[in-house]
PDB file of C-alpha atoms in Angstrom:
ATOM      1  CA  MET L 189      34.546  81.627  40.267  1.00  0.00           C
ATOM      2  CA  THR L 190      34.500  78.351  42.122  1.00  0.00           C
ATOM      3  CA  CYS L 191      31.745  76.690  44.053  1.00  0.00           C
ATOM      4  CA  TRP L 192      32.959  75.605  47.465  1.00  0.00           C
ATOM      5  CA  ARG L 193      31.646  72.085  46.934  1.00  0.00           C
ATOM      6  CA  GLU L 194      34.499  70.707  49.080  1.00  0.00           C
ATOM      7  CA  LEU L 195      32.698  72.231  52.060  1.00  0.00           C
ATOM      8  CA  ARG L 196      29.790  69.895  51.550  1.00  0.00           C
ATOM      9  CA  SER L 197      29.931  67.052  54.037  1.00  0.00           C
ATOM     10  CA  PRO L 198      29.661  63.513  52.579  1.00  0.00           C
ATOM     11  CA  GLN L 199      27.602  62.639  55.646  1.00  0.00           C
ATOM     12  CA  SER L 200      25.222  65.545  55.149  1.00  0.00           C
ATOM     13  CA  ARG L 201      21.660  64.414  55.720  1.00  0.00           C
ATOM     14  CA  ARG L 202      20.131  66.788  53.226  1.00  0.00           C
ATOM     15  CA  SER L 203      21.080  69.495  50.782  1.00  0.00           C
ATOM     16  CA  SER L 204      19.672  72.903  50.159  1.00  0.00           C
ATOM     17  CA  ARG L 205      19.837  75.850  47.810  1.00  0.00           C
ATOM     18  CA  LEU L 206      20.185  79.445  48.832  1.00  0.00           C
ATOM     19  CA  ASP L 207      17.825  81.183  46.428  1.00  0.00           C
ATOM     20  CA  CYS L 208      19.525  84.425  45.402  1.00  0.00           C
ATOM     21  CA  GLY L 209      16.949  85.584  42.858  1.00  0.00           C
ATOM     22  CA  ALA L 210      16.449  85.016  39.152  1.00  0.00           C
ATOM     23  CA  PHE L 211      18.378  86.439  36.219  1.00  0.00           C
ATOM     24  CA  GLU L 212      17.978  85.459  32.607  1.00  0.00           C
ATOM     25  CA  GLY L 213      21.002  83.637  31.255  1.00  0.00           C
ATOM     26  CA  GLY L 214      22.803  83.266  34.564  1.00  0.00           C
ATOM     27  CA  ALA L 215      25.131  85.771  36.186  1.00  0.00           C
ATOM     28  CA  ARG L 216      28.560  86.082  37.680  1.00  0.00           C
ATOM     29  CA  VAL L 217      29.370  88.359  40.586  1.00  0.00           C
ATOM     30  CA  LYS L 218      32.925  89.599  40.332  1.00  0.00           C
ATOM     31  CA  GLY L 219      35.128  88.874  43.318  1.00  0.00           C
ATOM     32  CA  CYS L 220      32.807  86.307  44.902  1.00  0.00           C
ATOM     33  CA  SER L 221      34.029  82.791  45.661  1.00  0.00           C
ATOM     34  CA  VAL L 222      30.613  81.202  45.330  1.00  0.00           C
ATOM     35  CA  ILE L 223      29.564  80.274  41.836  1.00  0.00           C
ATOM     36  CA  VAL L 224      26.365  80.750  39.915  1.00  0.00           C
ATOM     37  CA  MET L 225      26.866  78.242  37.141  1.00  0.00           C
ATOM     38  CA  PRO L 226      26.485  79.802  33.683  1.00  0.00           C
ATOM     39  CA  ASP L 227      24.618  76.770  32.361  1.00  0.00           C
ATOM     40  CA  TRP L 228      21.855  77.190  34.933  1.00  0.00           C
ATOM     41  CA  PRO L 229      18.595  78.731  33.625  1.00  0.00           C
ATOM     42  CA  GLY L 230      19.106  81.603  36.034  1.00  0.00           C
ATOM     43  CA  MET L 231      20.742  82.725  39.238  1.00  0.00           C
ATOM     44  CA  ARG L 232      19.188  79.970  41.300  1.00  0.00           C
ATOM     45  CA  GLY L 233      21.567  79.697  44.174  1.00  0.00           C
ATOM     46  CA  ILE L 234      24.328  77.891  45.945  1.00  0.00           C
ATOM     47  CA  ASP L 235      24.274  74.092  46.089  1.00  0.00           C
ATOM     48  CA  ILE L 236      25.693  73.308  49.503  1.00  0.00           C
ATOM     49  CA  PHE L 237      24.729  71.413  52.631  1.00  0.00           C
ATOM     50  CA  GLU L 238      22.153  72.771  55.044  1.00  0.00           C
ATOM     51  CA  PRO L 239      23.604  72.541  58.550  1.00  0.00           C
ATOM     52  CA  GLU L 240      21.714  72.169  61.793  1.00  0.00           C
ATOM     53  CA  PHE L 241      22.951  74.122  64.793  1.00  0.00           C
ATOM     54  CA  GLY L 242      23.843  72.476  68.067  1.00  0.00           C
ATOM     55  CA  GLU L 243      23.075  73.897  71.474  1.00  0.00           C
ATOM     56  CA  ASP L 244      26.691  74.675  72.410  1.00  0.00           C
ATOM     57  CA  LEU L 245      26.702  78.311  71.357  1.00  0.00           C
ATOM     58  CA  VAL L 246      29.311  80.397  73.128  1.00  0.00           C
ATOM     59  CA  ALA L 247      27.788  83.056  75.360  1.00  0.00           C
ATOM     60  CA  GLY L 248      27.457  86.267  73.411  1.00  0.00           C
ATOM     61  CA  MET L 249      27.984  84.593  70.031  1.00  0.00           C
ATOM     62  CA  LYS L 250      25.764  86.008  67.323  1.00  0.00           C
ATOM     63  CA  THR L 251      23.997  83.842  64.778  1.00  0.00           C
ATOM     64  CA  CYS L 252      22.940  84.326  61.187  1.00  0.00           C
ATOM     65  CA  ASP L 253      21.896  82.316  58.171  1.00  0.00           C
ATOM     66  CA  VAL L 254      24.570  83.731  55.866  1.00  0.00           C
ATOM     67  CA  LEU L 255      27.739  85.626  56.699  1.00  0.00           C
ATOM     68  CA  VAL L 256      29.304  87.474  53.770  1.00  0.00           C
ATOM     69  CA  ILE L 257      32.998  88.345  53.899  1.00  0.00           C
ATOM     70  CA  GLY L 258      33.623  91.554  51.968  1.00  0.00           C
ATOM     71  CA  GLY L 259      31.544  94.607  51.129  1.00  0.00           C
ATOM     72  CA  GLY L 260      32.666  95.213  47.555  1.00  0.00           C
ATOM     73  CA  PRO L 261      30.380  94.715  44.538  1.00  0.00           C
ATOM     74  CA  ALA L 262      30.223  90.934  45.030  1.00  0.00           C
ATOM     75  CA  GLY L 263      29.277  90.963  48.691  1.00  0.00           C
ATOM     76  CA  SER L 264      26.954  93.928  48.319  1.00  0.00           C
ATOM     77  CA  THR L 265      25.126  92.109  45.512  1.00  0.00           C
ATOM     78  CA  VAL L 266      24.664  88.630  46.958  1.00  0.00           C
ATOM     79  CA  ALA L 267      23.788  89.893  50.452  1.00  0.00           C
ATOM     80  CA  PRO L 268      20.620  91.891  49.617  1.00  0.00           C
ATOM     81  CA  LEU L 269      19.407  89.243  47.167  1.00  0.00           C
ATOM     82  CA  LEU L 270      19.559  86.665  49.960  1.00  0.00           C
ATOM     83  CA  ALA L 271      17.984  89.058  52.467  1.00  0.00           C
ATOM     84  CA  ARG L 272      15.016  89.520  50.136  1.00  0.00           C
ATOM     85  CA  LYS L 273      14.411  85.771  50.364  1.00  0.00           C
ATOM     86  CA  GLY L 274      14.075  85.958  54.126  1.00  0.00           C
ATOM     87  CA  TYR L 275      17.566  84.910  55.167  1.00  0.00           C
ATOM     88  CA  LYS L 276      19.267  86.694  58.057  1.00  0.00           C
ATOM     89  CA  VAL L 277      22.414  88.064  56.419  1.00  0.00           C
ATOM     90  CA  VAL L 278      25.464  89.696  57.994  1.00  0.00           C
ATOM     91  CA  LEU L 279      28.038  91.462  55.810  1.00  0.00           C
ATOM     92  CA  LEU L 280      31.489  92.213  57.244  1.00  0.00           C
ATOM     93  CA  GLU L 281      33.692  94.778  55.503  1.00  0.00           C
ATOM     94  CA  LYS L 282      37.201  95.528  56.775  1.00  0.00           C
ATOM     95  CA  ALA L 283      37.228  99.111  55.417  1.00  0.00           C
ATOM     96  CA  ARG L 284      34.749 101.943  55.794  1.00  0.00           C
ATOM     97  CA  HIS L 285      32.895 103.263  52.769  1.00  0.00           C
ATOM     98  CA  PRO L 286      33.415 105.340  50.757  1.00  0.00           C
ATOM     99  CA  ARG L 287      36.963 104.097  50.199  1.00  0.00           C
ATOM    100  CA  PHE L 288      39.309 104.074  47.217  1.00  0.00           C
ATOM    101  CA  HIS L 289      39.448 100.985  45.034  1.00  0.00           C
ATOM    102  CA  ILE L 290      40.656 100.266  41.538  1.00  0.00           C
ATOM    103  CA  GLY L 291      38.489  98.689  38.830  1.00  0.00           C
ATOM    104  CA  GLU L 292      36.225 101.374  37.387  1.00  0.00           C
ATOM    105  CA  SER L 293      35.050  99.722  34.178  1.00  0.00           C
ATOM    106  CA  LEU L 294      31.633  98.049  34.177  1.00  0.00           C
ATOM    107  CA  LEU L 295      30.349  95.772  31.423  1.00  0.00           C
ATOM    108  CA  PRO L 296      26.914  95.696  29.751  1.00  0.00           C
ATOM    109  CA  ALA L 297      25.951  92.462  31.519  1.00  0.00           C
ATOM    110  CA  ASN L 298      26.217  94.328  34.837  1.00  0.00           C
ATOM    111  CA  LEU L 299      23.214  96.516  33.999  1.00  0.00           C
ATOM    112  CA  PRO L 300      20.490  93.867  34.566  1.00  0.00           C
ATOM    113  CA  LEU L 301      22.051  93.183  37.966  1.00  0.00           C
ATOM    114  CA  LEU L 302      21.885  96.872  38.844  1.00  0.00           C
ATOM    115  CA  ASP L 303      18.223  96.961  37.785  1.00  0.00           C
ATOM    116  CA  ALA L 304      17.451  93.917  39.925  1.00  0.00           C
ATOM    117  CA  LEU L 305      19.175  95.502  42.918  1.00  0.00           C
ATOM    118  CA  GLY L 306      17.195  98.715  42.451  1.00  0.00           C
ATOM    119  CA  VAL L 307      20.255 100.956  42.088  1.00  0.00           C
ATOM    120  CA  ALA L 308      20.272 101.576  38.326  1.00  0.00           C
ATOM    121  CA  ASP L 309      19.275 105.238  38.625  1.00  0.00           C
ATOM    122  CA  GLU L 310      21.871 105.931  41.307  1.00  0.00           C
ATOM    123  CA  VAL L 311      24.633 104.360  39.214  1.00  0.00           C
ATOM    124  CA  ARG L 312      23.459 106.229  36.123  1.00  0.00           C
ATOM    125  CA  ALA L 313      23.840 109.490  38.068  1.00  0.00           C
ATOM    126  CA  ILE L 314      27.526 108.859  38.873  1.00  0.00           C
ATOM    127  CA  GLY L 315      28.558 106.977  35.730  1.00  0.00           C
ATOM    128  CA  MET L 316      30.050 107.953  32.391  1.00  0.00           C
ATOM    129  CA  GLU L 317      28.380 106.163  29.505  1.00  0.00           C
ATOM    130  CA  LYS L 318      30.656 103.707  27.733  1.00  0.00           C
ATOM    131  CA  LEU L 319      29.556 102.367  24.352  1.00  0.00           C
ATOM    132  CA  GLY L 320      32.570 100.218  23.569  1.00  0.00           C
ATOM    133  CA  ALA L 321      36.252  99.453  23.921  1.00  0.00           C
ATOM    134  CA  GLU L 322      39.221 100.440  21.801  1.00  0.00           C
ATOM    135  CA  PHE L 323      42.520  98.599  21.544  1.00  0.00           C
ATOM    136  CA  VAL L 324      45.662 100.565  20.643  1.00  0.00           C
ATOM    137  CA  SER L 325      49.338  99.727  20.300  1.00  0.00           C
ATOM    138  CA  PRO L 326      52.529 101.590  21.227  1.00  0.00           C
ATOM    139  CA  TRP L 327      54.116 100.282  18.014  1.00  0.00           C
ATOM    140  CA  HIS L 328      51.704 101.628  15.405  1.00  0.00           C
ATOM    141  CA  GLU L 329      48.833 104.092  14.936  1.00  0.00           C
ATOM    142  CA  HIS L 330      46.156 101.578  14.042  1.00  0.00           C
ATOM    143  CA  GLY L 331      43.401 101.108  16.632  1.00  0.00           C
ATOM    144  CA  GLN L 332      40.500  98.684  16.746  1.00  0.00           C
ATOM    145  CA  GLU L 333      37.160  99.702  18.258  1.00  0.00           C
ATOM    146  CA  PHE L 334      34.550  97.220  19.425  1.00  0.00           C
ATOM    147  CA  ARG L 335      31.034  98.534  20.021  1.00  0.00           C
ATOM    148  CA  PHE L 336      28.867  96.728  22.571  1.00  0.00           C
ATOM    149  CA  ALA L 337      25.915  97.277  20.246  1.00  0.00           C
ATOM    150  CA  ASP L 338      27.619  95.031  17.678  1.00  0.00           C
ATOM    151  CA  ALA L 339      27.812  92.077  20.072  1.00  0.00           C
ATOM    152  CA  PHE L 340      25.607  88.991  19.739  1.00  0.00           C
ATOM    153  CA  ASP L 341      23.219  90.373  22.374  1.00  0.00           C
ATOM    154  CA  LYS L 342      21.917  93.641  20.940  1.00  0.00           C
ATOM    155  CA  SER L 343      19.869  94.418  24.058  1.00  0.00           C
ATOM    156  CA  LEU L 344      22.905  95.592  26.056  1.00  0.00           C
ATOM    157  CA  PRO L 345      24.548  98.324  23.969  1.00  0.00           C
ATOM    158  CA  MET L 346      26.320 100.264  26.712  1.00  0.00           C
ATOM    159  CA  ALA L 347      27.860 100.241  30.163  1.00  0.00           C
ATOM    160  CA  TYR L 348      29.432 102.787  32.532  1.00  0.00           C
ATOM    161  CA  GLN L 349      32.751 103.967  33.822  1.00  0.00           C
ATOM    162  CA  VAL L 350      32.408 104.692  37.548  1.00  0.00           C
ATOM    163  CA  LYS L 351      34.501 105.854  40.453  1.00  0.00           C
ATOM    164  CA  ARG L 352      34.634 102.786  42.622  1.00  0.00           C
ATOM    165  CA  ALA L 353      34.416 104.728  45.881  1.00  0.00           C
ATOM    166  CA  ASP L 354      31.018 106.081  44.798  1.00  0.00           C
ATOM    167  CA  PHE L 355      29.843 102.872  43.118  1.00  0.00           C
ATOM    168  CA  ASP L 356      30.717 100.586  46.028  1.00  0.00           C
ATOM    169  CA  HIS L 357      29.176 103.048  48.480  1.00  0.00           C
ATOM    170  CA  ILE L 358      25.875 102.922  46.587  1.00  0.00           C
ATOM    171  CA  LEU L 359      25.848  99.124  46.642  1.00  0.00           C
ATOM    172  CA  ILE L 360      26.686  98.657  50.318  1.00  0.00           C
ATOM    173  CA  ARG L 361      24.160 101.297  51.413  1.00  0.00           C
ATOM    174  CA  ASN L 362      21.562  99.494  49.313  1.00  0.00           C
ATOM    175  CA  ALA L 363      22.399  96.229  51.071  1.00  0.00           C
ATOM    176  CA  ALA L 364      21.696  97.893  54.413  1.00  0.00           C
ATOM    177  CA  ARG L 365      18.378  99.263  53.108  1.00  0.00           C
ATOM    178  CA  GLU L 366      17.410  95.734  52.060  1.00  0.00           C
ATOM    179  CA  GLY L 367      17.798  94.463  55.615  1.00  0.00           C
ATOM    180  CA  VAL L 368      21.386  93.201  55.588  1.00  0.00           C
ATOM    181  CA  GLU L 369      23.297  93.802  58.824  1.00  0.00           C
ATOM    182  CA  VAL L 370      26.270  95.708  57.413  1.00  0.00           C
ATOM    183  CA  ILE L 371      29.266  96.058  59.725  1.00  0.00           C
ATOM    184  CA  GLU L 372      32.142  98.160  58.438  1.00  0.00           C
ATOM    185  CA  GLY L 373      35.603  98.434  59.942  1.00  0.00           C
ATOM    186  CA  CYS L 374      35.394  94.758  60.884  1.00  0.00           C
ATOM    187  CA  LYS L 375      38.004  92.308  59.541  1.00  0.00           C
ATOM    188  CA  VAL L 376      37.457  88.558  59.473  1.00  0.00           C
ATOM    189  CA  GLY L 377      40.346  86.703  61.072  1.00  0.00           C
ATOM    190  CA  ALA L 378      39.216  83.083  61.000  1.00  0.00           C
ATOM    191  CA  VAL L 379      36.468  80.823  59.685  1.00  0.00           C
ATOM    192  CA  ASP L 380      36.176  77.432  61.362  1.00  0.00           C
ATOM    193  CA  PHE L 381      33.821  74.980  59.660  1.00  0.00           C
ATOM    194  CA  GLN L 382      32.199  72.805  62.285  1.00  0.00           C
ATOM    195  CA  SER L 383      31.733  69.057  62.289  1.00  0.00           C
ATOM    196  CA  GLY L 384      28.339  67.431  62.072  1.00  0.00           C
ATOM    197  CA  ASP L 385      26.908  69.923  59.592  1.00  0.00           C
ATOM    198  CA  SER L 386      26.917  72.664  62.225  1.00  0.00           C
ATOM    199  CA  GLY L 387      27.827  75.520  59.927  1.00  0.00           C
ATOM    200  CA  ALA L 388      30.836  77.721  60.635  1.00  0.00           C
ATOM    201  CA  VAL L 389      32.133  79.898  63.439  1.00  0.00           C
ATOM    202  CA  VAL L 390      33.526  83.199  62.168  1.00  0.00           C
ATOM    203  CA  ARG L 391      35.845  85.366  64.227  1.00  0.00           C
ATOM    204  CA  ALA L 392      36.225  89.037  63.320  1.00  0.00           C
ATOM    205  CA  THR L 393      37.877  92.082  64.862  1.00  0.00           C
ATOM    206  CA  HIS L 394      36.618  95.665  64.791  1.00  0.00           C
ATOM    207  CA  ASP L 395      39.091  98.403  63.988  1.00  0.00           C
ATOM    208  CA  ASP L 396      38.878  99.496  67.642  1.00  0.00           C
ATOM    209  CA  GLY L 397      40.093  96.052  68.769  1.00  0.00           C
ATOM    210  CA  ARG L 398      36.766  94.524  69.811  1.00  0.00           C
ATOM    211  CA  GLU L 399      36.380  90.891  68.792  1.00  0.00           C
ATOM    212  CA  LEU L 400      33.100  89.275  67.810  1.00  0.00           C
ATOM    213  CA  HIS L 401      32.042  85.735  66.897  1.00  0.00           C
ATOM    214  CA  TRP L 402      29.231  84.548  64.663  1.00  0.00           C
ATOM    215  CA  ARG L 403      27.848  81.110  64.017  1.00  0.00           C
ATOM    216  CA  ALA L 404      26.658  81.074  60.411  1.00  0.00           C
ATOM    217  CA  ARG L 405      24.804  78.407  58.468  1.00  0.00           C
ATOM    218  CA  PHE L 406      26.544  79.520  55.262  1.00  0.00           C
ATOM    219  CA  VAL L 407      29.645  81.602  54.545  1.00  0.00           C
ATOM    220  CA  VAL L 408      30.152  83.516  51.299  1.00  0.00           C
ATOM    221  CA  ASP L 409      33.699  84.598  50.542  1.00  0.00           C
ATOM    222  CA  ALA L 410      33.351  87.844  48.600  1.00  0.00           C
ATOM    223  CA  SER L 411      36.758  89.126  49.683  1.00  0.00           C
ATOM    224  CA  GLY L 412      37.938  89.698  46.114  1.00  0.00           C
ATOM    225  CA  ARG L 413      41.692  89.746  45.678  1.00  0.00           C
ATOM    226  CA  ASP L 414      42.167  88.899  49.375  1.00  0.00           C
ATOM    227  CA  THR L 415      40.814  85.401  48.514  1.00  0.00           C
ATOM    228  CA  PHE L 416      40.251  84.670  52.187  1.00  0.00           C
ATOM    229  CA  LEU L 417      39.026  81.074  51.971  1.00  0.00           C
ATOM    230  CA  ALA L 418      41.328  80.137  49.088  1.00  0.00           C
ATOM    231  CA  ASN L 419      44.264  81.159  51.247  1.00  0.00           C
ATOM    232  CA  ARG L 420      42.849  79.309  54.231  1.00  0.00           C
ATOM    233  CA  PHE L 421      42.485  76.088  52.240  1.00  0.00           C
ATOM    234  CA  GLN L 422      45.805  76.696  50.447  1.00  0.00           C
ATOM    235  CA  ILE L 423      44.273  76.029  47.053  1.00  0.00           C
ATOM    236  CA  LYS L 424      45.766  79.002  45.213  1.00  0.00           C
ATOM    237  CA  HIS L 425      48.446  78.041  42.721  1.00  0.00           C
ATOM    238  CA  ARG L 426      50.481  80.370  40.558  1.00  0.00           C
ATOM    239  CA  ASN L 427      50.236  79.662  36.852  1.00  0.00           C
ATOM    240  CA  PRO L 428      53.837  79.475  35.621  1.00  0.00           C
ATOM    241  CA  ARG L 429      52.698  80.307  32.083  1.00  0.00           C
ATOM    242  CA  HIS L 430      50.902  83.452  33.179  1.00  0.00           C
ATOM    243  CA  ASN L 431      53.278  85.042  35.654  1.00  0.00           C
ATOM    244  CA  SER L 432      52.147  88.638  35.227  1.00  0.00           C
ATOM    245  CA  SER L 433      51.274  91.639  37.349  1.00  0.00           C
ATOM    246  CA  ALA L 434      48.983  94.621  36.904  1.00  0.00           C
ATOM    247  CA  MET L 435      49.703  98.299  37.384  1.00  0.00           C
ATOM    248  CA  TYR L 436      47.447 101.320  37.379  1.00  0.00           C
ATOM    249  CA  ALA L 437      47.846 105.091  37.285  1.00  0.00           C
ATOM    250  CA  HIS L 438      45.705 108.191  37.033  1.00  0.00           C
ATOM    251  CA  PHE L 439      46.363 110.967  34.534  1.00  0.00           C
ATOM    252  CA  ALA L 440      45.241 114.581  34.273  1.00  0.00           C
ATOM    253  CA  GLY L 441      44.923 116.409  30.975  1.00  0.00           C
ATOM    254  CA  ALA L 442      44.769 113.265  28.838  1.00  0.00           C
ATOM    255  CA  ARG L 443      43.167 113.606  25.386  1.00  0.00           C
ATOM    256  CA  ARG L 444      39.786 111.946  25.044  1.00  0.00           C
ATOM    257  CA  HIS L 445      37.729 111.096  22.004  1.00  0.00           C
ATOM    258  CA  GLU L 446      34.762 113.271  21.156  1.00  0.00           C
ATOM    259  CA  GLY L 447      31.094 112.391  20.956  1.00  0.00           C
ATOM    260  CA  GLN L 448      29.891 108.878  21.697  1.00  0.00           C
ATOM    261  CA  ALA L 449      33.431 107.530  21.810  1.00  0.00           C
ATOM    262  CA  GLU L 450      34.501 109.709  24.743  1.00  0.00           C
ATOM    263  CA  GLY L 451      33.648 107.023  27.299  1.00  0.00           C
ATOM    264  CA  ASN L 452      35.452 104.174  25.527  1.00  0.00           C
ATOM    265  CA  ILE L 453      37.762 102.112  27.628  1.00  0.00           C
TER     266      ILE L 453
END
């Protein structure tokens, strides 16, 4: 992930941190375009300028401290953590949950995040325990299994496989319980960063055609593969040495391992 340090004004009068909470060893939120540096002692926050609003708000424009684009795991994680710290947070999600999404495999390092969010029991109820990963080849019969319990950190011996529709639904409902204003069926169309450290104006459209505007002190791009801000700033570049694509499929009647290995990815 990349910290949007280019959004920090050189003329900014002061800087601030959005305190997202504390996690031992740092943390990364998948799909989120704001970084929590891994060399920080914990998940301290986002180093970016603190804007001051002007008085020229458009009539009917809403205001918030933080506007989060995207209601997947990234947005639904950072939003409630910020709300707990007293920030007024708005989360805009273009779809309506529950909705299909690919990417069902969690990793052991996700579990402390789920505990901190207060959703560990809910995820446990929908998840299949996964104790490791196995690599196989179409060219020979030899496979190689890697158990999470054999990793350097012995305190995280397992993870889960989840259906993303259920998993994401748990997270976004939790964000709403934590005080985040969650608006589904609302797609962001434009983010205009204002001069003079005045934050950003965000334009979004409901799926019924209604258009709304927010003035936000901070914007978090958690749009995942949509990479909303990266596209806006035209900073995405294809790697010519890694010109690959991904495919997925679902199978019925596939053979699974028995016992503890049945959840292996």
